Coordinates of C-alpha atoms in Angstrom, one line a residue:
Chain A
M1 CA -6.0 -26.3 17.9
N2 CA -8.1 -28.0 15.6
F3 CA -7.9 -29.3 12.1
F4 CA -8.5 -26.1 10.6
D5 CA -5.8 -24.3 12.6
V6 CA -3.4 -27.0 11.4
L7 CA -3.8 -26.3 7.7
D8 CA -4.3 -22.5 8.5
L9 CA -0.5 -22.7 9.8
L10 CA 0.4 -25.1 7.0
G11 CA -0.6 -22.4 4.5
T12 CA 1.4 -19.6 6.1
I13 CA 4.4 -21.7 6.0
A14 CA 4.1 -22.5 2.5
F15 CA 3.4 -19.0 1.7
A16 CA 6.5 -17.8 4.0
T17 CA 8.5 -20.2 2.2
S18 CA 7.7 -19.1 -1.2
G19 CA 8.1 -15.2 -0.3
A20 CA 11.5 -16.2 1.3
L21 CA 12.7 -17.8 -1.7
T22 CA 11.5 -15.1 -3.8
A23 CA 13.5 -12.7 -1.8
I24 CA 16.7 -14.7 -1.7
N25 CA 16.7 -14.8 -5.2
K26 CA 16.3 -11.2 -5.4
K27 CA 19.6 -11.0 -3.2
F28 CA 17.8 -9.3 -0.3
D29 CA 19.7 -9.5 3.0
P30 CA 18.1 -11.6 5.9
F31 CA 15.9 -8.4 7.0
G32 CA 14.5 -8.1 3.4
V33 CA 13.7 -12.1 3.2
F34 CA 11.8 -12.0 6.4
I35 CA 9.9 -8.7 5.3
V36 CA 8.9 -10.6 2.1
A37 CA 8.1 -14.0 3.6
F38 CA 6.0 -11.8 6.1
V39 CA 3.8 -9.8 3.7
T40 CA 3.2 -13.2 1.2
A41 CA 2.1 -15.0 4.2
L42 CA -0.2 -12.3 6.2
G43 CA -0.3 -9.2 3.7
G44 CA -3.4 -10.5 2.3
G45 CA -5.2 -11.1 5.6
T46 CA -3.7 -7.8 7.0
L47 CA -5.2 -6.0 4.0
R48 CA -8.4 -7.3 4.7
D49 CA -8.5 -6.5 8.4
V50 CA -7.7 -2.7 7.5
L51 CA -10.4 -2.5 4.8
I52 CA -13.0 -3.9 7.0
G53 CA -12.0 -2.1 10.2
R54 CA -10.7 -5.3 12.1
A55 CA -8.0 -3.2 14.2
P56 CA -5.4 -4.0 15.5
V57 CA -4.9 -6.5 12.4
G58 CA -4.8 -10.1 13.5
W59 CA -1.1 -11.1 13.9
M60 CA -0.6 -8.3 16.4
L61 CA -2.8 -10.2 18.5
E62 CA -2.0 -13.8 17.6
T63 CA 1.7 -13.4 17.8
Y64 CA 2.6 -17.1 17.0
Y65 CA 2.2 -16.2 13.4
V66 CA 4.9 -13.9 13.7
Y67 CA 7.2 -16.9 15.5
T68 CA 6.0 -19.2 12.8
I69 CA 7.1 -17.2 9.9
L70 CA 10.6 -16.2 11.8
A71 CA 11.3 -19.9 12.2
T72 CA 10.2 -20.8 8.5
V73 CA 12.5 -18.2 7.3
V74 CA 15.4 -19.3 9.2
I75 CA 15.0 -22.7 7.9
T76 CA 14.5 -21.8 4.6
I77 CA 17.8 -19.7 4.5
I78 CA 19.5 -23.1 6.1
F79 CA 18.1 -25.4 3.5
R80 CA 17.5 -22.9 0.6
K81 CA 19.7 -25.4 -1.9
Q82 CA 17.5 -28.5 -0.5
I83 CA 14.5 -26.7 -1.1
K84 CA 14.8 -25.8 -4.6
F85 CA 14.5 -29.4 -5.2
L86 CA 11.4 -29.4 -3.1
T87 CA 9.4 -27.4 -5.8
K88 CA 6.5 -30.2 -5.9
S89 CA 5.9 -30.1 -2.2
M90 CA 6.3 -26.2 -2.0
F91 CA 3.6 -25.9 -4.7
L92 CA 1.4 -28.3 -3.0
F93 CA 1.8 -26.1 0.2
D94 CA 1.3 -22.7 -1.5
T95 CA -2.2 -24.4 -3.5
I96 CA -3.3 -25.6 0.3
G97 CA -2.8 -22.3 1.5
L98 CA -4.9 -20.7 -1.3
G99 CA -7.4 -23.0 -0.5
I100 CA -7.6 -22.5 3.4
F101 CA -6.9 -18.6 3.1
T102 CA -9.9 -18.1 0.6
I103 CA -12.4 -19.8 2.9
I104 CA -10.9 -18.2 6.3
G105 CA -11.6 -14.8 4.4
T106 CA -15.1 -15.7 3.1
Q107 CA -16.3 -17.0 6.3
L108 CA -15.2 -14.0 8.1
G109 CA -17.3 -12.1 5.7
V110 CA -20.2 -13.8 6.2
E111 CA -19.6 -13.6 10.1
S112 CA -19.5 -9.7 9.7
H113 CA -23.0 -9.8 7.6
F114 CA -21.2 -8.2 4.4
N115 CA -23.0 -8.6 1.2
P116 CA -21.8 -11.7 -0.7
I117 CA -20.1 -10.1 -3.4
I118 CA -17.7 -8.5 -0.6
S119 CA -17.4 -11.8 1.1
I120 CA -16.1 -13.3 -2.0
A121 CA -13.5 -10.1 -2.3
L122 CA -12.5 -10.6 1.3
G123 CA -11.6 -14.2 0.7
T124 CA -9.8 -13.8 -2.7
M125 CA -8.2 -11.0 -1.1
T126 CA -6.9 -13.1 1.8
A127 CA -5.7 -15.8 -0.3
A128 CA -4.3 -14.2 -3.2
F129 CA -3.0 -10.6 -2.2
G130 CA -0.1 -11.5 -0.1
G131 CA 1.4 -12.4 -3.3
V132 CA 0.4 -9.1 -4.8
I133 CA 2.3 -7.2 -2.0
R134 CA 5.3 -9.4 -2.4
D135 CA 5.7 -8.8 -6.1
I136 CA 5.2 -4.9 -5.8
L137 CA 8.1 -5.1 -2.9
C138 CA 10.1 -7.0 -5.2
N139 CA 9.4 -4.4 -8.0
Q140 CA 7.9 -6.7 -10.5
I141 CA 4.2 -7.0 -12.1
P142 CA 2.2 -8.9 -9.8
V143 CA 2.3 -12.5 -11.1
I144 CA -1.4 -13.4 -10.6
F145 CA -2.7 -10.9 -12.9
R146 CA -1.2 -12.9 -15.8
K147 CA -0.6 -16.1 -14.4
E148 CA -2.4 -19.3 -14.8
I149 CA -5.8 -19.8 -13.2
Y150 CA -5.2 -18.7 -9.5
A151 CA -7.5 -16.1 -8.3
T152 CA -10.0 -17.2 -10.4
A153 CA -9.9 -20.7 -8.3
A154 CA -10.3 -18.6 -5.1
I155 CA -13.3 -16.9 -6.6
I156 CA -14.9 -20.0 -7.8
G157 CA -14.4 -21.6 -4.2
S158 CA -15.6 -18.6 -2.3
I159 CA -18.8 -18.4 -4.4
T160 CA -19.2 -22.4 -3.8
F161 CA -18.9 -21.8 0.1
L162 CA -21.7 -19.1 0.1
I163 CA -24.1 -21.2 -2.0
L164 CA -23.6 -24.2 0.1
N165 CA -23.7 -21.8 3.6
M166 CA -27.0 -20.8 2.2
F167 CA -28.3 -24.5 2.0
K168 CA -27.1 -24.8 5.8
L169 CA -24.8 -27.2 5.1
D170 CA -22.5 -28.0 8.2
I171 CA -19.7 -25.6 8.2
N172 CA -16.9 -28.2 8.8
I173 CA -18.1 -30.0 6.0
N174 CA -18.2 -26.9 3.9
Y175 CA -15.0 -25.9 4.9
A176 CA -13.6 -29.2 3.7
I177 CA -15.5 -29.5 0.3
T178 CA -14.8 -25.7 -0.7
T179 CA -11.2 -26.0 0.5
S180 CA -10.9 -28.9 -1.9
I181 CA -12.3 -27.4 -4.8
V182 CA -10.0 -24.4 -4.7
I183 CA -7.2 -26.8 -4.4
I184 CA -8.2 -29.0 -7.1
I185 CA -9.1 -26.2 -9.9
R186 CA -5.5 -25.1 -9.1
L187 CA -4.0 -28.3 -9.6
I188 CA -5.9 -28.8 -12.7
A189 CA -5.0 -25.7 -14.1
V190 CA -1.4 -25.9 -13.6
R191 CA -1.3 -29.7 -14.7
F192 CA -2.8 -28.6 -18.2
H193 CA -1.6 -25.0 -18.3
L194 CA -4.9 -23.7 -18.2
S195 CA -5.1 -19.9 -18.1
L196 CA -7.6 -17.2 -18.6
P197 CA -7.4 -15.4 -21.9
T198 CA -5.9 -11.9 -22.2
F199 CA -7.3 -9.1 -24.7
Y200 CA -4.4 -7.5 -25.8
T201 CA -4.4 -6.4 -29.7
K202 CA -2.0 -4.1 -31.8
N203 CA -3.6 -1.6 -33.9
Chain B
M1 CA 7.8 21.2 23.2
N2 CA 10.5 19.1 24.7
F3 CA 13.7 17.8 23.6
F4 CA 12.4 14.6 22.1
D5 CA 9.8 16.8 20.1
V6 CA 12.7 18.7 18.5
L7 CA 14.5 15.5 17.7
D8 CA 11.3 14.1 16.5
L9 CA 10.8 17.5 14.2
L10 CA 14.5 17.0 13.2
G11 CA 13.8 13.5 12.0
T12 CA 10.9 14.4 10.0
I13 CA 12.8 17.1 8.2
A14 CA 15.8 15.0 7.4
F15 CA 13.6 12.3 6.2
A16 CA 11.4 14.5 4.1
T17 CA 14.6 16.1 2.9
S18 CA 16.0 12.7 1.5
G19 CA 12.8 12.0 0.1
A20 CA 12.6 15.3 -1.7
L21 CA 16.2 15.1 -3.3
T22 CA 15.2 11.3 -4.6
A23 CA 12.1 12.7 -6.2
I24 CA 14.0 15.7 -7.8
N25 CA 16.4 13.3 -9.1
K26 CA 13.5 11.4 -10.6
K27 CA 12.4 14.5 -12.5
F28 CA 9.2 14.3 -10.7
D29 CA 7.3 17.8 -10.6
P30 CA 6.8 19.9 -7.4
F31 CA 3.3 17.8 -6.4
G32 CA 5.2 14.6 -6.8
V33 CA 8.2 15.9 -4.9
F34 CA 6.0 16.7 -1.8
I35 CA 4.4 13.4 -1.8
V36 CA 7.6 11.5 -2.0
A37 CA 8.8 13.8 0.7
F38 CA 5.9 13.2 2.6
V39 CA 5.7 9.6 2.6
T40 CA 9.5 9.0 3.4
A41 CA 8.5 11.3 6.5
L42 CA 5.4 9.8 7.5
G43 CA 4.8 6.9 5.5
G44 CA 6.3 4.5 8.3
G45 CA 4.0 6.0 11.3
T46 CA 1.3 6.0 9.1
L47 CA 1.2 2.3 8.1
R48 CA 1.9 1.9 12.1
D49 CA -1.2 3.7 13.0
V50 CA -3.4 1.8 10.4
L51 CA -2.6 -1.5 11.6
I52 CA -2.8 -0.6 15.2
G53 CA -6.4 1.1 14.3
R54 CA -5.3 4.5 15.5
A55 CA -7.4 6.6 13.3
P56 CA -7.5 9.3 12.1
V57 CA -3.8 8.7 11.4
G58 CA -1.3 11.0 13.8
W59 CA -0.7 13.5 11.2
M60 CA -4.3 14.2 10.4
L61 CA -4.7 15.6 14.2
E62 CA -1.1 17.4 14.4
T63 CA -1.2 19.3 11.1
Y64 CA 2.3 21.1 12.0
Y65 CA 3.7 17.7 10.6
V66 CA 2.5 18.5 7.1
Y67 CA 3.4 22.3 7.3
T68 CA 7.2 21.2 8.3
I69 CA 7.3 18.9 5.3
L70 CA 5.8 21.7 3.0
A71 CA 8.3 24.1 4.1
T72 CA 11.2 21.6 4.0
V73 CA 10.3 20.9 0.2
V74 CA 10.4 24.3 -0.4
I75 CA 13.4 24.9 0.9
T76 CA 14.9 21.8 -0.6
I77 CA 14.0 22.8 -4.1
I78 CA 15.3 25.9 -3.8
F79 CA 18.7 25.0 -2.2
R80 CA 18.9 21.6 -4.0
K81 CA 22.3 22.5 -5.7
Q82 CA 23.9 23.3 -2.3
I83 CA 22.2 20.6 -0.3
K84 CA 24.0 17.9 -2.6
F85 CA 27.4 19.1 -0.9
L86 CA 25.8 18.4 2.3
T87 CA 25.2 14.8 2.4
K88 CA 27.2 14.3 5.4
S89 CA 24.8 16.5 7.5
M90 CA 21.8 14.7 5.4
F91 CA 23.0 11.5 6.3
L92 CA 23.7 12.5 10.2
F93 CA 19.9 13.9 10.1
D94 CA 18.6 10.6 8.5
T95 CA 20.5 8.6 11.1
I96 CA 19.0 10.8 13.9
G97 CA 15.5 10.3 12.2
L98 CA 16.0 6.4 12.6
G99 CA 17.1 6.4 16.0
I100 CA 14.2 8.7 17.1
F101 CA 11.3 7.0 15.3
T102 CA 12.4 3.7 16.1
I103 CA 12.0 4.5 20.0
I104 CA 8.6 6.7 19.4
G105 CA 7.3 3.4 17.3
T106 CA 8.3 0.9 20.3
Q107 CA 7.3 3.4 23.2
L108 CA 3.6 3.5 21.6
G109 CA 3.7 -0.4 21.5
V110 CA 4.4 -0.5 24.9
E111 CA 2.0 2.1 26.0
S112 CA -0.9 0.0 23.9
H113 CA 0.2 -3.1 25.7
F114 CA 1.3 -5.2 22.5
N115 CA 3.4 -8.0 23.1
P116 CA 7.1 -7.1 23.1
I117 CA 7.6 -8.5 19.3
I118 CA 5.0 -6.5 18.3
S119 CA 6.4 -3.1 19.9
I120 CA 9.9 -4.1 18.0
A121 CA 7.8 -4.5 14.8
L122 CA 6.0 -1.1 15.3
G123 CA 9.5 0.7 16.0
T124 CA 11.1 -0.7 12.9
M125 CA 8.2 0.1 10.9
T126 CA 7.8 3.6 12.2
A127 CA 11.8 4.1 11.3
A128 CA 12.2 2.2 8.2
F129 CA 9.2 1.7 6.1
G130 CA 8.5 5.3 5.1
G131 CA 11.7 4.7 3.0
V132 CA 10.0 1.4 1.5
I133 CA 7.0 3.3 0.4
R134 CA 9.2 6.0 -0.8
D135 CA 11.1 3.2 -3.1
I136 CA 7.8 1.7 -4.3
L137 CA 6.6 5.1 -5.4
C138 CA 9.8 5.4 -7.2
N139 CA 9.4 2.4 -8.8
Q140 CA 12.8 0.9 -7.4
I141 CA 13.5 -2.2 -5.2
P142 CA 13.5 -0.9 -1.4
V143 CA 17.1 -0.1 -0.5
I144 CA 16.7 -1.2 3.0
F145 CA 16.3 -4.9 2.0
R146 CA 19.7 -4.7 0.5
K147 CA 21.6 -2.0 1.9
E148 CA 24.2 -1.8 4.9
I149 CA 22.8 -2.3 8.3
Y150 CA 19.8 -0.1 8.7
A151 CA 16.5 -1.7 9.9
T152 CA 19.0 -4.0 11.8
A153 CA 19.9 -1.1 14.1
A154 CA 16.5 -0.2 14.8
I155 CA 15.7 -3.7 15.8
I156 CA 18.7 -3.9 17.9
G157 CA 17.6 -0.5 19.6
S158 CA 14.3 -1.4 19.9
I159 CA 15.0 -4.6 22.0
T160 CA 17.4 -2.7 23.9
F161 CA 14.5 -0.2 24.7
L162 CA 12.2 -3.0 25.9
I163 CA 14.9 -4.6 28.1
L164 CA 15.7 -1.5 30.0
N165 CA 12.0 -0.5 30.5
M166 CA 11.6 -4.0 32.0
F167 CA 14.2 -3.1 34.6
K168 CA 12.2 0.1 35.2
L169 CA 14.8 2.7 33.8
D170 CA 13.6 6.3 33.8
I171 CA 11.9 6.8 30.4
N172 CA 13.8 9.8 29.4
I173 CA 17.3 8.0 30.0
N174 CA 15.8 5.1 28.4
Y175 CA 15.1 7.2 25.4
A176 CA 18.5 9.0 25.4
I177 CA 20.3 5.7 25.6
T178 CA 18.6 3.7 23.0
T179 CA 18.2 6.3 20.5
S180 CA 22.0 6.7 20.8
I181 CA 22.6 3.2 20.1
V182 CA 20.4 3.0 17.1
I183 CA 22.5 5.8 15.8
I184 CA 26.0 4.6 16.9
I185 CA 25.3 1.2 15.3
R186 CA 24.2 3.1 11.8
L187 CA 27.3 5.0 12.1
I188 CA 29.6 2.4 12.6
A189 CA 28.0 0.1 9.8
V190 CA 28.3 2.8 7.4
R191 CA 31.9 4.0 8.3
F192 CA 33.2 0.4 7.8
H193 CA 30.6 -0.6 5.3
L194 CA 28.9 -3.6 7.1
S195 CA 26.1 -5.3 5.9
L196 CA 24.3 -8.4 6.4
P197 CA 25.1 -11.4 4.5
T198 CA 22.9 -12.4 1.6
F199 CA 21.9 -16.0 0.4
Y200 CA 21.6 -16.1 -3.2
T201 CA 23.5 -19.2 -4.8
K202 CA 23.6 -19.8 -8.5
N203 CA 22.8 -23.5 -9.4
Chain C
M1 CA -30.5 9.5 -6.5
N2 CA -29.5 13.0 -7.2
F3 CA -27.5 15.0 -10.2
F4 CA -24.3 14.7 -7.9
D5 CA -24.7 10.6 -7.5
V6 CA -24.9 10.5 -11.3
L7 CA -21.7 12.4 -11.8
D8 CA -20.1 10.3 -9.0
L9 CA -21.3 7.2 -10.9
L10 CA -20.0 8.6 -14.2
G11 CA -16.6 9.6 -12.6
T12 CA -16.5 5.8 -11.2
I13 CA -17.0 4.7 -14.8
A14 CA -14.8 6.7 -16.5
F15 CA -11.9 5.8 -14.0
A16 CA -12.8 2.2 -14.3
T17 CA -12.6 2.4 -17.8
S18 CA -8.9 4.2 -18.1
G19 CA -7.8 1.6 -15.7
A20 CA -9.2 -1.3 -17.5
L21 CA -7.6 -0.3 -20.9
T22 CA -4.2 0.3 -18.9
A23 CA -4.4 -3.6 -17.6
I24 CA -5.4 -4.7 -21.3
N25 CA -2.4 -3.1 -22.6
K26 CA -0.3 -4.8 -20.2
K27 CA -1.7 -8.2 -21.0
F28 CA -3.3 -8.7 -17.8
D29 CA -5.8 -11.4 -17.7
P30 CA -9.5 -10.7 -16.8
F31 CA -8.7 -11.0 -13.2
G32 CA -5.9 -8.4 -13.6
V33 CA -7.8 -6.3 -15.4
F34 CA -10.7 -5.7 -12.9
I35 CA -8.7 -5.5 -10.0
V36 CA -6.7 -2.5 -11.6
A37 CA -10.0 -1.1 -13.0
F38 CA -11.2 -1.3 -9.5
V39 CA -8.4 0.4 -7.6
T40 CA -8.2 3.2 -10.4
A41 CA -11.9 3.7 -9.5
L42 CA -12.0 3.2 -5.7
G43 CA -8.2 3.2 -4.8
G44 CA -8.3 6.8 -3.8
G45 CA -11.3 6.7 -1.8
T46 CA -10.5 3.6 -0.1
L47 CA -7.1 4.9 1.0
R48 CA -8.8 7.9 2.5
D49 CA -11.3 6.0 4.3
V50 CA -8.5 4.0 5.9
L51 CA -6.4 6.8 6.8
I52 CA -9.5 8.6 8.3
G53 CA -10.7 5.4 10.2
R54 CA -13.9 5.1 8.0
A55 CA -14.1 1.4 8.2
P56 CA -15.5 -1.0 6.8
V57 CA -14.3 1.4 3.6
G58 CA -17.2 2.9 1.6
W59 CA -17.7 0.4 -1.5
M60 CA -18.0 -2.5 0.9
L61 CA -21.4 -1.2 2.3
E62 CA -22.5 0.4 -0.8
T63 CA -22.0 -2.4 -3.3
Y64 CA -23.3 -0.9 -6.4
Y65 CA -19.7 0.7 -6.9
V66 CA -18.8 -3.1 -7.3
Y67 CA -21.3 -3.9 -9.7
T68 CA -20.5 -0.8 -11.8
I69 CA -17.1 -1.7 -12.3
L70 CA -17.6 -5.0 -13.1
A71 CA -19.9 -4.0 -15.6
T72 CA -17.5 -1.5 -17.3
V73 CA -14.7 -4.0 -17.1
V74 CA -17.3 -6.5 -19.2
I75 CA -17.9 -3.6 -21.7
T76 CA -14.5 -2.2 -21.9
I77 CA -13.4 -5.9 -22.7
I78 CA -16.0 -6.5 -25.3
F79 CA -15.5 -3.0 -27.2
R80 CA -11.8 -2.3 -26.3
K81 CA -11.1 -1.9 -30.1
Q82 CA -13.7 0.6 -30.4
I83 CA -12.8 2.4 -27.0
K84 CA -9.5 3.3 -28.3
F85 CA -11.1 5.8 -30.8
L86 CA -13.0 7.3 -27.9
T87 CA -10.1 8.6 -26.2
K88 CA -11.7 12.1 -26.3
S89 CA -14.7 11.0 -24.5
M90 CA -12.6 8.9 -22.3
F91 CA -10.7 12.1 -21.4
L92 CA -13.4 14.0 -20.6
F93 CA -15.1 11.3 -18.4
D94 CA -11.8 11.1 -16.4
T95 CA -11.7 14.8 -16.1
I96 CA -15.2 14.8 -14.7
G97 CA -14.1 12.1 -12.4
L98 CA -11.2 14.3 -11.2
G99 CA -13.8 17.0 -10.4
I100 CA -16.0 15.2 -8.9
F101 CA -14.3 13.0 -6.6
T102 CA -11.9 16.0 -5.3
I103 CA -14.9 17.9 -4.2
I104 CA -16.5 14.5 -2.2
G105 CA -13.2 14.2 -0.8
T106 CA -13.0 17.6 0.3
Q107 CA -16.4 17.8 1.6
L108 CA -15.8 14.7 3.8
G109 CA -13.0 16.3 5.2
V110 CA -15.3 19.2 6.3
E111 CA -18.1 17.3 7.5
S112 CA -15.4 15.3 9.8
H113 CA -14.3 18.9 11.2
F114 CA -10.6 18.3 10.0
N115 CA -8.3 21.3 9.5
P116 CA -8.7 22.7 5.9
I117 CA -5.2 21.3 4.7
I118 CA -6.1 17.9 5.8
S119 CA -9.6 18.2 3.9
I120 CA -7.5 19.4 0.7
A121 CA -5.0 16.5 1.2
L122 CA -8.3 14.2 1.3
G123 CA -9.8 15.9 -1.8
T124 CA -6.4 15.5 -3.8
M125 CA -6.3 11.9 -2.4
T126 CA -9.7 11.0 -3.5
A127 CA -9.2 12.0 -6.9
A128 CA -5.8 11.4 -7.6
F129 CA -4.7 8.2 -5.8
G130 CA -6.3 5.8 -7.6
G131 CA -4.1 6.5 -10.5
V132 CA -1.0 6.2 -8.2
I133 CA -2.2 2.7 -7.1
R134 CA -3.0 1.5 -10.7
D135 CA 0.5 2.3 -12.0
I136 CA 2.4 0.9 -8.8
L137 CA 0.3 -2.1 -9.8
C138 CA 1.4 -1.9 -13.4
N139 CA 5.1 -1.6 -12.3
Q140 CA 5.6 2.0 -13.3
I141 CA 6.3 5.5 -11.7
P142 CA 2.7 7.2 -11.1
V143 CA 2.3 9.3 -14.1
I144 CA 0.7 12.2 -12.0
F145 CA 4.1 12.8 -10.4
R146 CA 5.4 13.7 -13.9
K147 CA 2.2 14.6 -16.0
E148 CA 0.6 17.8 -17.0
I149 CA -1.2 19.7 -14.3
Y150 CA -3.5 17.0 -12.8
A151 CA -3.2 16.8 -8.8
T152 CA -2.5 20.4 -8.9
A153 CA -6.0 20.9 -10.6
A154 CA -7.5 19.0 -7.9
I155 CA -5.8 21.1 -5.0
I156 CA -7.1 24.3 -6.4
G157 CA -10.3 23.1 -6.9
S158 CA -10.5 21.9 -3.3
I159 CA -9.0 25.2 -1.7
T160 CA -11.8 27.1 -3.8
F161 CA -14.4 24.8 -2.4
L162 CA -13.1 25.7 1.3
I163 CA -13.1 29.6 0.6
L164 CA -16.4 29.5 -0.8
N165 CA -17.7 27.2 2.0
M166 CA -16.3 29.7 4.5
F167 CA -18.5 32.4 2.9
K168 CA -21.7 30.2 3.5
L169 CA -22.3 29.9 -0.2
D170 CA -25.1 27.3 -1.0
I171 CA -23.3 23.7 -1.1
N172 CA -24.8 22.8 -4.3
I173 CA -23.8 25.9 -6.0
N174 CA -20.3 25.2 -4.4
Y175 CA -20.3 21.7 -5.8
A176 CA -21.1 23.3 -9.4
I177 CA -18.6 25.9 -9.5
T178 CA -15.6 24.1 -7.8
T179 CA -16.2 20.9 -9.9
S180 CA -16.1 23.3 -13.2
I181 CA -13.1 24.8 -12.0
V182 CA -11.1 21.6 -11.6
I183 CA -12.3 20.6 -15.0
I184 CA -11.6 24.0 -16.7
I185 CA -8.0 23.9 -15.5
R186 CA -7.4 20.3 -16.5
L187 CA -8.8 20.9 -20.1
I188 CA -7.0 24.1 -20.4
A189 CA -3.4 22.3 -19.2
V190 CA -3.9 19.3 -21.6
R191 CA -5.1 21.9 -24.5
F192 CA -1.9 24.0 -24.3
H193 CA 0.3 21.3 -22.9
L194 CA 0.9 23.0 -19.4
S195 CA 2.9 21.3 -16.6
L196 CA 4.6 22.0 -13.4
P197 CA 8.4 22.5 -13.8
T198 CA 10.8 19.9 -12.5
F199 CA 14.1 20.8 -10.6
Y200 CA 16.4 18.0 -12.0
T201 CA 20.2 19.5 -12.5
K202 CA 23.1 17.5 -13.7
N203 CA 26.2 18.2 -11.8

């Protein structure tokens, strides 16, 4: 298990925790909490695998993901009151997850020889669509369609990864740089309340 | 067509009827009623097939499922007033469906040599996720995330199936026992209003 | 690029525009607008590809779809005020899309040697399910489950295509006739406010 596997696991735990907390707040039972935690963490990668025809999907073969999420859910339920005071650490984990998952998805697109724009789509999907499915299950409009810079950070990181990859930059250095870019953009966006404009106009 | 195919068909009809009634209550038109009945009955198995890479998905090859659901929808629409008084029979059918579909899904996981925890996931998915997709289409929070013991019955039945299978119990006897377990747990849960705890706490 | 590719592109643009406008009205940011436009245009075909096991799904290999939708979204955002006055042209494009996508999906089913009822399902899915996913993402009940004749027009066109195909009618003539049938049914339905009955009854 190398450095990036560790980060991948951290991202999974962070996303699962954020999903579990959302479900607890919606008064879901333990089964519901587990399912929401699961789709938040693995929903984006699962959708990606289905669309590119990678079946069985990843977590069916690498079952340690399932156990990781099970353990995360149990711990989140037990320490739910304390975790609420950990929102800063939670946010940091979620941001790390966003960075890591973006590059994992993009890299998979490159390896599979997809067109660059598809690789960017795969990276963004891996990182951001677990949250979309979580919101659909919780019957609310996906927050990333309206929130501060989130998917946008993923897209920029993904593009940067492709450009550096074109220049044959060492893959590990590329991983480190582009993951950091996603994380930094997201941190700056939240710190300064940056968000994309919307275009709604009354008549 | 053996005994279990008959039960499978009964489960399909029961789930389709429950989906059709939900859609009628939401004032859907006949097309909407059919689609909701269809996903309630076959949505879980379809999701399972997609995730394990079994394509085309089952009902595209065994089209009698489609005709069964079409007939069920027509009959449900015609007798919708009478069926409302049949909620007990309906509930029984739905419970039979839950039991059968759980074991069908789990068995498919075993045959495909998945890790036991994935087989349990496949069983639960086959039985319980049609209802999740139905609720999403009807724009409501999936009821099984908050209701009395439902998915939990499926999980317990699925685990029992795997254990008995490990001891090389005859598959037909195993089917009969574990399907019954799911059904009995569900009946007891509803009779005594048992449900899993939730963890929501105000600050 | 032949005549039908042009119509296919027109349909994609029409669906993408209608999706983008919906998202703008929901106050989504540009990323959200793009995603909703994308799923409205390509969601039906993507679901179809996944269910029949055609992976990677179509738009991952033919990336001009992605660029077309990107351009459509940019133009829609820029001219959003003017486009509101174009509802008639918009409706016409959407109807053309419905006709074209229905026959494309049905034809794919025929080529893949599916049972006729599955080909009809594939045609209807290709044409009408992008709108269903759009509505789910926007947290509203899918409008085609309750609206004037929409999916019904697709089903009738699809059946007609299969019948004419059985009689070995030239495929291009068949395309032209059945696409027109879908379009004409839809136009008549909207002109005369025709809709399917619903069956809801208070007790």
